[in-house]
Coordinates of C-alpha atoms in Angstrom, one line a residue:
T1 CA -5.1 -12.8 1.2
S2 CA -1.5 -11.4 3.2
I3 CA 0.9 -12.8 5.7
F4 CA 3.4 -10.8 6.7
R5 CA 5.6 -10.6 10.2
D6 CA 6.8 -7.5 11.8
S7 CA 10.2 -7.2 12.9
K8 CA 9.0 -7.6 16.2
G9 CA 7.2 -10.6 15.4
R10 CA 4.2 -10.5 14.7
L11 CA 2.0 -11.8 12.6
W12 CA 0.0 -8.8 10.2
V13 CA -2.7 -11.9 7.9
G14 CA -4.6 -9.8 5.5
T15 CA -8.3 -10.4 4.8
N16 CA -10.9 -10.1 1.7
G17 CA -13.5 -8.3 3.1
H18 CA -12.4 -8.8 7.0
G19 CA -9.7 -6.5 7.8
V20 CA -6.5 -6.8 9.6
N21 CA -5.3 -10.1 11.6
L22 CA -2.6 -9.4 13.7
H23 CA -1.2 -12.4 16.1
D24 CA 1.4 -11.9 19.1
P25 CA 3.4 -15.3 19.3
L26 CA 4.0 -13.9 22.9
T27 CA 0.5 -14.4 23.7
D28 CA -0.4 -16.8 21.4
T29 CA -3.4 -13.6 21.3
F30 CA -5.0 -11.6 17.7
Q31 CA -6.0 -9.0 18.0
R32 CA -8.8 -7.3 14.8
F33 CA -8.4 -4.2 12.9
Q34 CA -11.5 -3.3 10.9
N35 CA -13.3 -0.4 9.4
D36 CA -15.9 1.9 11.5
Q37 CA -17.2 4.9 10.0
D38 CA -18.0 6.0 13.7
V39 CA -13.6 6.2 13.7
P40 CA -12.3 7.9 12.2
H41 CA -8.4 6.1 11.5
S42 CA -9.8 3.1 11.9
L43 CA -8.7 0.5 8.9
A44 CA -10.2 2.4 5.8
D45 CA -11.5 -0.8 4.1
N46 CA -11.7 -4.5 5.6
T47 CA -10.7 -5.6 2.0
V48 CA -6.8 -5.7 2.8
W49 CA -4.0 -7.1 0.3
D50 CA -1.6 -6.2 1.1
I51 CA 1.0 -5.5 4.5
Y52 CA 5.0 -3.7 4.5
E53 CA 6.7 -2.6 6.9
D54 CA 8.6 1.0 6.5
A55 CA 12.4 1.6 8.3
T56 CA 10.1 3.5 11.0
G57 CA 8.5 0.6 12.4
N58 CA 4.8 2.2 10.5
L59 CA 2.8 -0.7 8.7
W60 CA 1.1 -0.4 5.1
F61 CA -2.4 -1.4 3.6
T62 CA -2.8 -1.9 0.6
T63 CA -7.3 -1.7 0.3
F64 CA -10.3 -0.7 -1.7
N65 CA -9.8 2.0 0.1
G66 CA -6.7 3.6 -0.7
V67 CA -3.3 2.7 1.4
D68 CA -3.6 2.5 5.3
R69 CA -0.3 3.4 7.4
Y70 CA -0.6 2.1 10.7
D71 CA 1.6 4.0 13.1
A72 CA 4.6 2.3 14.5
A73 CA 2.8 3.2 17.9
G74 CA 0.3 1.2 17.0
T75 CA -2.6 3.5 18.0
R76 CA -4.6 4.6 14.6
F77 CA -4.1 4.4 11.2
N78 CA -4.0 7.2 9.4
H79 CA -5.6 7.3 5.4
Y80 CA -4.1 8.1 1.9
Q81 CA -7.2 8.5 -0.3
H82 CA -7.4 9.3 -3.9
Y83 CA -10.5 12.2 -3.9
P84 CA -11.5 13.4 -7.0
G85 CA -10.4 16.6 -8.3
N86 CA -6.8 16.0 -6.1
S87 CA -4.4 15.9 -10.0
T88 CA -1.4 15.1 -7.3
G89 CA -3.2 13.1 -4.5
L90 CA -3.5 9.3 -5.1
S91 CA -4.8 8.1 -8.5
S92 CA -7.3 5.6 -7.1
N93 CA -8.9 3.8 -4.2
S94 CA -8.4 0.8 -5.5
V95 CA -5.1 -0.2 -4.1
Q96 CA -2.7 -3.7 -5.4
A97 CA 0.3 -3.3 -4.9
F98 CA 3.3 -1.4 -3.8
T99 CA 6.9 -1.9 -2.6
R100 CA 9.3 0.8 -1.5
D101 CA 12.1 1.1 -3.1
S102 CA 15.7 2.1 -2.6
D103 CA 16.0 6.1 -2.6
G104 CA 13.0 5.0 0.1
M105 CA 9.9 6.1 -1.8
L106 CA 7.2 4.0 -2.1
W107 CA 5.6 2.7 -5.4
I108 CA 2.0 2.1 -5.2
G109 CA -0.1 -0.2 -7.8
T110 CA -3.6 0.6 -8.6
R111 CA -6.0 -1.4 -10.1
G112 CA -7.5 1.6 -13.3
G113 CA -4.8 4.5 -12.4
G114 CA -2.1 2.8 -12.8
L115 CA 1.4 3.9 -10.2
N116 CA 1.8 6.8 -8.3
R117 CA 5.1 7.2 -6.7
F118 CA 4.9 8.2 -2.8
D119 CA 7.4 10.5 -1.4
P120 CA 6.6 9.4 2.6
I121 CA 9.1 12.7 3.6
N122 CA 6.6 16.0 1.2
Q123 CA 4.0 13.4 1.3
T124 CA 3.6 13.8 -2.5
F125 CA 2.5 11.7 -4.9
T126 CA 3.4 11.3 -8.6
R127 CA 1.4 8.9 -11.0
Y128 CA 2.2 7.3 -13.9
L129 CA 0.0 6.7 -16.7
H130 CA -1.4 3.7 -19.3
D131 CA -0.9 7.2 -22.6
P132 CA -1.7 5.6 -26.0
D133 CA -0.6 8.1 -28.1
N134 CA 3.6 6.7 -25.9
P135 CA 4.5 3.4 -26.4
A136 CA 6.7 4.3 -23.0
S137 CA 4.8 4.9 -20.9
L138 CA 2.6 2.3 -18.8
S139 CA 1.1 -0.7 -20.6
N140 CA -1.8 -0.4 -18.7
N141 CA -3.6 1.1 -15.9
T142 CA -4.0 -1.6 -14.1
V143 CA -1.2 -3.0 -11.7
L144 CA -0.8 -5.9 -10.2
D145 CA 2.2 -6.2 -8.1
I146 CA 5.5 -4.4 -8.1
V147 CA 9.1 -5.3 -7.3
Q148 CA 12.7 -3.7 -7.5
T149 CA 15.5 -5.4 -8.5
S150 CA 19.6 -4.4 -7.6
D151 CA 20.0 -2.5 -10.4
G152 CA 17.3 0.2 -9.1
A153 CA 14.6 -1.4 -11.7
L154 CA 11.0 -1.7 -11.6
W155 CA 8.9 -4.7 -12.7
I156 CA 5.5 -3.8 -13.2
G157 CA 3.0 -6.8 -13.7
T158 CA 0.0 -5.6 -15.2
G159 CA -3.5 -5.6 -16.7
A160 CA -1.6 -6.4 -19.7
G161 CA 1.9 -7.5 -19.4
V162 CA 5.7 -7.2 -17.4
D163 CA 6.9 -3.6 -17.6
R164 CA 9.9 -2.5 -16.9
F165 CA 10.6 1.2 -15.6
D166 CA 14.3 2.5 -14.6
P167 CA 12.9 5.6 -11.6

């Protein structure tokens, strides 16, 4: 479902149901990371849609069970998930896409839960949802892709078309 080359030249390969595989070109070996219910800091879900590396070397994975951050030390996955009743957390666990903007914020697109802005410093989420009474809101709560352009705007591919958002 995705392939990403990290800053160390390694390839991360996200799969549909089989976790994420790491290929080390120096040793020509693969290592697989999968969800293990008995290991709290394993991958949250075995379907990985997108992969991203932040400025500090942490790797981020979008899954069907939230967003995972794999720490730069390579020791654990930290989970960011939706918890019913928590209106300040991730809006949905079915995460399709994300991007990092020029201010260091992560924008997370979900299937049915709209758009989320994650502040990695404060560890907080802000939600942006479709409101049928507000024509300036997100056009649909299914967000499939997000790109930031040089003028700072976010272009958001949704289940109802493309939106332009100025954060």
